[in-house]
């Protein structure tokens, strides 16, 4: 790979910051080196985005934006094989999941192109005879920061609506997983995105990330990542009232009611907790099972968990790949020790003896609500299992953490499930379903899981300011003052 990996003001440039080795988590080998941005280069990217927003017609030219978005979608679709292979090598996610991520990214681009095309200002005839228009306008320069678990897809949930609405962008992937975004930026330039509209900076939170949030030329920060980083960013943005969206962590419950089909429920529990190695913000890492089926479900779970095919993520048949990094694997292993020390019973969770960062999926039983393993996001293939006596108790346990990103309910009784859904404080609730992000519907968290929503019309609104223009067509005398 060439050293020019930053994309600033329509030109590929070499990063003058740290040189970082990018590791394949499947074997620990170095994939390539990345020349990261300095703070100064990040500021140049912000300046380029500022100029493109203020001085070009990008933000006014909706037709051009729709055309460009559709073109990016087509290019991404026709390069899907290459980009999914890169995503898998860099993240360790099984190839079938990377392929899904690319398809979902394409769908997201097309959705926002169509949505913005069909939008028109709201017109209101007021009782006093004046006419109002309510107009959505782009916010300006947007700093978009994403983590390593879904580099391209989570990027697209921000890039597509931000561009559709007419903003300009400085984008930063995680320092661990920049590769798919470099390739994506090449496609974006082929699609005719004007210079300065999209800028790619690479690096960590300390150098590039903080310059992207503190610069006074940035109007909006949209961030997906950990709660503590989100808190810092929120504090920084508050100082100048920058617009901010935060999609943070979770500790999502899956509630299995007594009428559930046990075999099918077990499949969904495995999928909810272990999809993408459990490195998913909405992972159903807390399983709540009605006491009447608790033992049966656990027995089945422990049996079926062993048959999950863990291995090289490039194989089509692989169901679980490696953890993103040695450091993150150690964090997960440390949580397993914490859980055992807290008195919970652990099944699985051993590091697998092979190159790369592999671990067996893990289940904790004999778990109490106050335990760290129940309250904190582990972000790996680890689930805790608790039982409940009635719906009231299930709801109490489900709501009993600082998070509120998602929840699942498994039941044959849709009315009962709907009632429980209405009382769980979470941004997404799946009934007899899990994990699927629908591009048409909002995604985001209650409580400390974040601020704002991505996807659907809410995801576009997150990148717009609203302007109300009220008018009379002629100027009448006011007759308010007794003027001579
Ligand atoms: O996330 P960070 P990390 C959770 C998960 C995980 C924990 C830490 O529990 O174990 O967070 O993961 C950039 N200003 N999630 O350390 O640090 C950073 O470079 C601006 C949940 O990987 O939040 C990267 O691009 N940017 C989550 C991005 O923020 C900063 C997904 C995320 O990194 C910054 C990932 C700063 N000061 C982890 N510091 C989810 N919601 O899906 C870091 N960054």
XYZ file of C-alpha atoms and ligand atoms in Angstrom:
528
model
C 0.000 0.000 0.000
C 1.314 3.479 -0.844
C 2.114 5.926 1.944
C -0.421 8.526 0.800
C -3.360 7.316 2.874
C -4.940 10.547 4.098
C -7.385 12.255 1.780
C -7.484 16.018 2.300
C -9.066 18.566 -0.022
C -9.335 16.091 -2.887
C -5.705 14.954 -2.715
C -4.060 11.837 -1.245
C -1.313 12.894 1.140
C 1.183 11.123 3.349
C 0.492 11.291 7.072
C 3.270 12.981 8.989
C 2.246 11.559 12.353
C 2.795 8.163 13.921
C 3.459 5.099 11.762
C 1.166 2.289 12.948
C 1.243 -1.408 12.091
C -2.162 -2.742 11.148
C -2.621 -6.276 12.428
C -4.678 -9.169 11.110
C -6.358 -10.485 14.284
C -6.724 -13.937 12.714
C -2.974 -14.601 12.879
C -1.348 -11.575 14.514
C 0.574 -10.760 11.317
C 1.134 -7.223 10.061
C -1.149 -6.386 7.141
C 0.389 -3.007 6.356
C 1.666 0.215 7.893
C -0.361 3.372 8.192
C 1.099 6.877 8.151
C -1.241 8.689 10.490
C -2.249 12.337 10.522
C -0.752 14.989 12.754
C -2.977 17.429 14.567
C -2.026 20.004 11.966
C -3.027 17.750 9.069
C -6.345 17.103 10.788
C -6.884 20.841 11.031
C -6.134 21.112 7.299
C -8.849 18.539 6.664
C -11.293 20.605 8.732
C -10.301 23.750 6.811
C -10.878 21.974 3.489
C -14.317 20.834 4.649
C -15.105 24.360 5.866
C -14.152 25.860 2.500
C -16.168 23.283 0.561
C -19.194 23.978 2.720
C -18.990 27.780 2.686
C -17.690 28.480 -0.799
C -18.965 25.792 -3.156
C -22.485 24.862 -4.213
C -22.388 21.343 -2.684
C -24.826 22.188 0.089
C -27.327 23.747 -2.363
C -27.106 21.206 -5.162
C -29.367 18.362 -4.124
C -29.478 16.817 -7.604
C -25.711 16.498 -7.657
C -25.685 14.933 -4.194
C -28.317 12.345 -5.089
C -26.416 11.426 -8.246
C -23.129 11.107 -6.387
C -24.628 8.969 -3.580
C -26.188 6.569 -6.076
C -22.918 6.378 -7.950
C -21.004 5.555 -4.737
C -23.568 2.824 -4.008
C -23.023 1.308 -7.463
C -19.235 1.403 -7.128
C -19.361 -0.127 -3.666
C -21.619 -2.881 -4.954
C -19.320 -3.698 -7.834
C -16.260 -3.750 -5.537
C -18.025 -5.722 -2.799
C -15.735 -8.779 -2.950
C -12.519 -6.817 -2.556
C -13.808 -4.573 0.181
C -15.382 -7.387 2.220
C -12.123 -9.336 2.060
C -10.251 -6.293 3.366
C -12.819 -5.798 6.129
C -12.474 -9.412 7.230
C -8.651 -9.346 7.214
C -8.600 -6.161 9.271
C -11.395 -6.877 11.782
C -11.429 -10.675 12.003
C -15.157 -10.793 11.362
C -16.337 -13.851 9.407
C -16.440 -13.152 5.689
C -20.194 -13.766 5.429
C -20.680 -10.926 7.935
C -18.407 -8.567 5.995
C -20.405 -9.344 2.861
C -23.590 -8.428 4.721
C -21.983 -5.197 5.947
C -21.210 -4.165 2.371
C -24.749 -4.946 1.188
C -26.173 -2.975 4.119
C -23.840 -0.073 3.334
C -25.031 -0.022 -0.275
C -28.649 -0.074 0.902
C -27.944 2.798 3.291
C -26.500 4.992 0.514
C -29.482 4.286 -1.745
C -31.970 4.874 1.055
C -30.627 8.331 1.888
C -30.325 9.308 -1.782
C -34.016 8.475 -2.275
C -35.093 10.027 1.021
C -33.470 13.365 0.330
C -34.758 13.335 -3.243
C -38.339 12.992 -2.062
C -38.079 15.624 0.686
C -39.656 19.023 0.236
C -40.111 21.903 2.680
C -43.182 21.817 4.858
C -45.566 24.635 3.912
C -48.078 26.032 6.462
C -50.767 28.614 5.764
C -51.077 30.528 9.024
C -54.378 31.814 10.467
C -53.163 35.420 10.144
C -52.786 35.022 6.371
C -48.993 34.651 6.313
C -47.239 31.677 4.780
C -44.526 29.616 6.466
C -41.950 27.250 5.051
C -40.025 24.867 7.305
C -36.755 24.078 5.592
C -34.080 21.517 6.476
C -30.561 22.782 5.893
C -27.224 21.042 6.354
C -25.404 21.784 9.593
C -21.974 22.422 8.086
C -18.681 20.669 8.760
C -19.243 17.282 10.392
C -16.590 15.250 12.202
C -17.504 11.589 11.960
C -15.692 9.135 14.237
C -16.284 5.376 14.247
C -14.937 2.305 16.083
C -13.386 -0.948 14.864
C -16.256 -3.436 15.067
C -18.140 -2.392 11.887
C -15.740 0.096 10.264
C -17.482 0.514 6.924
C -21.098 0.000 7.947
C -21.070 2.286 10.972
C -19.205 4.775 8.815
C -21.934 4.617 6.191
C -24.686 5.255 8.752
C -23.060 8.668 9.176
C -21.515 9.378 5.757
C -24.659 8.677 3.699
C -27.078 10.953 5.619
C -24.417 13.634 6.175
C -23.679 13.864 2.439
C -27.339 13.537 1.471
C -28.204 16.510 3.675
C -25.425 18.615 2.103
C -22.789 18.667 4.829
C -19.062 18.322 4.351
C -17.104 15.710 6.247
C -13.932 14.914 8.109
C -14.008 11.180 8.714
C -11.876 9.092 11.046
C -12.061 5.308 11.356
C -10.572 3.532 14.365
C -6.785 3.454 14.314
C -7.071 -0.369 14.377
C -9.257 -0.695 11.273
C -8.629 1.954 8.625
C -8.291 -0.299 5.559
C -11.854 -0.595 4.222
C -12.306 3.151 4.605
C -9.200 3.896 2.517
C -10.603 1.783 -0.301
C -14.040 3.327 0.151
C -12.530 6.823 -0.175
C -11.034 5.821 -3.533
C -14.510 4.793 -4.715
C -15.973 7.998 -3.419
C -13.554 10.073 -5.478
C -14.329 7.972 -8.567
C -18.001 8.787 -7.954
C -17.284 12.499 -8.352
C -17.481 13.856 -4.820
C -16.108 17.403 -5.148
C -12.831 18.274 -3.448
C -13.015 19.144 0.237
C -16.459 17.563 0.679
C -15.097 14.312 2.101
C -11.780 14.191 3.944
C -10.232 11.074 5.448
C -7.891 11.368 8.400
C -6.272 8.413 10.110
C -5.025 8.160 13.645
C -6.025 7.703 17.235
C -8.235 9.728 19.541
C -5.427 11.708 21.090
C -4.116 13.328 17.919
C -6.639 13.186 15.099
C -9.753 12.514 17.184
C -9.358 15.383 19.566
C -8.517 17.869 16.792
C -11.756 16.787 15.089
C -13.839 17.605 18.155
C -12.161 20.771 19.442
C -11.720 22.728 16.187
C -14.038 25.731 16.107
C -14.658 25.188 12.383
C -16.461 21.930 13.159
C -20.234 22.325 13.535
C -21.235 18.760 14.404
C -19.612 15.654 15.854
C -21.166 12.268 15.280
C -19.430 9.548 17.271
C -19.833 5.825 17.772
C -17.674 4.188 20.417
C -17.205 3.658 24.121
C -19.126 5.466 26.848
C -16.111 7.159 28.406
C -14.892 8.562 25.081
C -18.457 9.657 24.339
C -18.632 11.478 27.646
C -15.386 13.355 26.878
C -16.612 14.324 23.426
C -19.951 15.487 24.812
C -18.158 17.733 27.304
C -15.944 19.219 24.605
C -18.892 19.869 22.282
C -20.920 21.472 25.073
C -18.379 24.280 25.385
C -19.272 25.739 21.990
C -22.708 24.118 21.603
C -21.516 21.958 18.724
C -24.249 19.612 17.602
C -23.480 16.100 18.804
C -24.736 12.561 18.246
C -23.379 9.728 20.352
C -23.952 6.019 19.810
C -22.293 4.356 22.783
C -22.179 1.055 24.544
C -24.861 -1.268 25.784
C -25.664 -4.208 28.016
C -28.759 -5.320 26.222
C -31.136 -7.885 27.698
C -32.908 -10.688 25.846
C -36.037 -11.748 27.704
C -37.170 -15.339 27.085
C -40.741 -15.888 28.257
C -42.143 -19.192 29.549
C -44.093 -19.861 26.343
C -40.986 -19.705 24.124
C -39.975 -22.612 21.905
C -36.755 -23.684 23.640
C -34.804 -24.914 20.585
C -35.504 -21.774 18.590
C -34.878 -19.518 21.607
C -31.448 -21.095 22.084
C -30.516 -20.268 18.474
C -31.506 -16.619 18.995
C -29.643 -16.417 22.307
C -26.452 -17.643 20.612
C -26.938 -15.243 17.709
C -27.790 -12.279 19.955
C -24.772 -12.778 22.190
C -22.083 -14.164 19.907
C -22.678 -12.614 16.468
C -19.492 -10.773 15.419
C -17.729 -12.331 18.459
C -20.076 -10.346 20.693
C -18.275 -7.181 19.586
C -21.522 -5.431 18.821
C -22.979 -2.467 20.670
C -26.434 -4.086 20.761
C -25.203 -7.617 21.619
C -27.738 -9.296 23.903
C -25.177 -9.926 26.600
C -27.749 -10.376 29.399
C -30.136 -13.263 28.948
C -33.212 -13.266 31.199
C -35.071 -16.578 31.211
C -38.371 -17.450 32.869
C -37.660 -19.752 35.826
C -39.917 -22.531 34.469
C -37.617 -23.110 31.452
C -34.350 -21.812 32.928
C -32.596 -25.187 33.413
C -33.759 -26.610 30.090
C -32.559 -23.560 28.172
C -29.171 -23.542 29.908
C -28.583 -27.244 29.224
C -29.380 -26.754 25.555
C -27.282 -23.602 25.346
C -24.204 -25.236 26.819
C -24.557 -28.158 24.383
C -25.142 -26.029 21.270
C -22.523 -23.422 22.117
C -19.847 -26.088 21.599
C -20.861 -26.576 17.998
C -20.244 -22.965 16.949
C -17.614 -23.105 14.226
C -14.750 -20.891 15.414
C -11.932 -20.414 12.947
C -10.327 -18.462 10.165
C -12.693 -15.615 9.261
C -11.941 -15.916 5.539
C -13.647 -19.335 5.423
C -17.281 -19.149 4.330
C -18.273 -21.716 6.963
C -16.720 -19.855 9.906
C -19.298 -18.652 12.430
C -17.021 -16.900 14.901
C -13.675 -15.277 14.212
C -10.961 -13.792 16.420
C -11.248 -10.854 18.804
C -10.012 -7.565 17.364
C -6.714 -7.354 19.287
C -4.573 -8.960 21.975
C -5.359 -6.000 24.230
C -9.109 -6.410 23.833
C -8.868 -10.185 24.283
C -7.058 -9.588 27.585
C -9.793 -7.180 28.634
C -12.393 -9.901 28.010
C -10.333 -12.532 29.849
C -10.005 -10.128 32.765
C -13.801 -9.802 32.938
C -14.056 -13.603 33.056
C -11.777 -13.608 36.106
C -13.812 -10.810 37.668
C -17.014 -12.798 37.140
C -15.590 -15.936 38.742
C -14.288 -13.880 41.677
C -17.735 -12.351 42.061
C -19.117 -15.882 42.518
C -20.653 -16.543 39.095
C -20.258 -19.958 37.366
C -18.389 -19.853 34.070
C -18.769 -22.252 31.153
C -16.388 -21.826 28.188
C -14.324 -18.667 27.765
C -10.890 -20.284 27.330
C -8.337 -18.681 25.034
C -7.912 -20.970 22.043
C -4.398 -22.231 21.514
C -3.585 -21.044 17.996
C -2.165 -17.934 16.319
C -4.426 -14.902 16.502
C -6.789 -13.742 19.231
C -9.373 -16.485 19.546
C -11.559 -17.272 22.528
C -14.374 -19.749 23.193
C -17.812 -18.221 23.769
C -18.600 -17.944 27.464
C -21.711 -18.223 29.608
C -22.072 -17.054 33.188
C -24.787 -18.519 35.412
C -25.419 -17.990 39.136
C -25.362 -14.303 38.412
C -26.616 -11.356 40.499
C -27.749 -8.022 39.127
C -25.167 -5.945 40.990
C -22.172 -7.855 39.573
C -19.704 -6.058 37.330
C -20.199 -8.710 34.638
C -23.903 -7.748 34.531
C -23.442 -3.989 34.766
C -20.452 -3.337 32.478
C -20.035 -3.801 28.757
C -17.562 -6.633 28.103
C -17.795 -6.381 24.311
C -16.887 -9.981 23.610
C -18.591 -13.389 23.330
C -19.718 -13.462 26.944
C -23.324 -13.680 28.155
C -24.763 -13.683 31.648
C -27.914 -15.650 32.399
C -30.492 -14.784 35.052
C -33.937 -16.143 35.796
C -37.140 -14.259 36.558
C -40.471 -15.207 38.121
C -42.861 -12.901 36.286
C -42.975 -10.148 33.665
C -42.623 -7.444 36.300
C -39.332 -8.870 37.499
C -38.091 -9.362 33.916
C -38.717 -5.682 33.182
C -36.981 -4.606 36.371
C -33.894 -6.682 35.558
C -33.942 -5.555 31.926
C -33.935 -1.892 32.958
C -31.432 -2.371 35.763
C -28.257 -0.982 34.183
C -27.072 2.465 33.096
C -27.495 1.436 29.441
C -30.532 1.425 27.170
C -29.482 0.585 23.650
C -31.528 -2.485 22.719
C -33.503 -5.450 23.997
C -35.012 -8.668 22.692
C -38.178 -10.489 23.705
C -38.930 -14.072 22.746
C -42.521 -15.215 23.123
C -45.467 -16.708 21.265
C -47.720 -14.114 22.884
C -47.314 -10.940 20.856
C -49.604 -8.844 23.087
C -47.603 -9.784 26.168
C -44.317 -9.109 24.368
C -45.607 -5.726 23.190
C -46.562 -4.800 26.735
C -43.067 -5.691 27.983
C -41.530 -3.764 25.063
C -43.455 -0.657 26.056
C -41.924 -0.807 29.539
C -38.287 -1.481 28.620
C -36.157 1.646 28.300
C -34.196 0.964 25.137
C -33.904 2.510 21.677
C -34.469 -0.701 19.705
C -36.567 -3.657 20.793
C -36.771 -6.797 18.710
C -39.622 -9.231 19.331
C -38.824 -12.736 18.025
C -35.927 -11.197 16.119
C -32.534 -9.705 16.935
C -29.612 -7.696 15.597
C -31.109 -6.652 12.256
C -30.567 -2.952 11.583
C -33.336 -1.717 9.305
C -32.134 1.293 7.363
C -35.660 2.741 7.444
C -35.927 2.783 11.250
C -34.058 4.657 13.996
C -31.101 3.248 15.933
C -29.692 4.697 19.141
C -29.816 4.637 22.874
C -31.725 5.626 25.977
C -29.816 6.588 29.143
C -26.003 6.323 28.897
C -26.158 4.457 25.600
C -26.091 7.753 23.795
C -27.739 10.835 22.410
C -29.691 11.023 19.165
C -30.574 8.468 16.523
C -29.023 7.123 13.349
C -30.794 5.511 10.372
C -34.274 6.251 9.052
C -35.547 9.826 8.740
C -34.172 10.545 12.234
C -30.695 9.741 10.919
C -31.067 12.437 8.253
C -32.530 14.919 10.729
C -29.386 14.436 12.833
C -27.436 16.146 10.050
C -29.767 19.079 9.504
C -30.702 22.372 11.077
C -34.328 23.430 10.753
C -35.182 26.889 9.498
C -38.599 28.503 9.655
C -39.266 31.194 7.035
C -42.528 33.119 7.558
C -43.748 35.720 5.079
C -46.450 38.050 3.879
C -46.200 38.802 0.206
C -46.720 42.507 0.770
C -45.728 44.848 3.591
C -48.785 46.209 5.456
C -48.848 49.018 7.973
C -48.264 47.661 11.477
C -50.390 50.102 13.543
C -48.632 49.082 16.777
C -47.295 52.514 17.805
C -49.271 55.684 17.842
C -46.885 57.334 15.388
C -47.405 60.957 14.307
O -13.397 2.713 21.936
P -13.175 4.269 21.779
P -12.343 1.545 22.149
C -16.932 0.078 23.793
C -16.523 -1.327 24.193
C -15.054 -1.250 24.193
C -14.830 0.156 24.710
C -13.502 0.755 24.341
O -16.993 -1.595 25.481
O -14.459 -2.211 25.017
O -15.857 0.908 24.129
O -13.243 0.536 22.968
C -11.825 7.408 18.728
N -11.684 12.109 20.775
N -17.211 0.192 22.377
O -11.204 1.963 23.010
O -11.939 4.710 22.476
C -11.009 6.161 18.435
O -9.820 6.501 17.751
C -12.148 11.712 19.592
C -18.588 0.254 22.002
O -12.016 1.000 20.832
O -14.447 4.902 22.128
C -12.003 5.359 17.596
O -12.024 5.864 16.265
N -12.111 10.422 19.176
C -18.766 0.655 20.620
C -13.341 5.680 18.260
O -13.129 6.894 18.971
C -11.597 9.505 20.021
C -17.772 0.238 19.641
C -13.839 4.614 19.241
O -12.870 4.413 20.216
C -11.107 9.875 21.284
C -16.439 0.225 20.150
C -11.160 11.242 21.649
N -10.730 11.681 22.825
C -16.209 0.174 21.477
N -10.649 8.748 21.902
C -20.126 0.687 20.026
N -21.008 1.580 20.490
O -20.405 -0.040 19.094
C -10.849 7.715 21.056
N -11.412 8.166 19.909
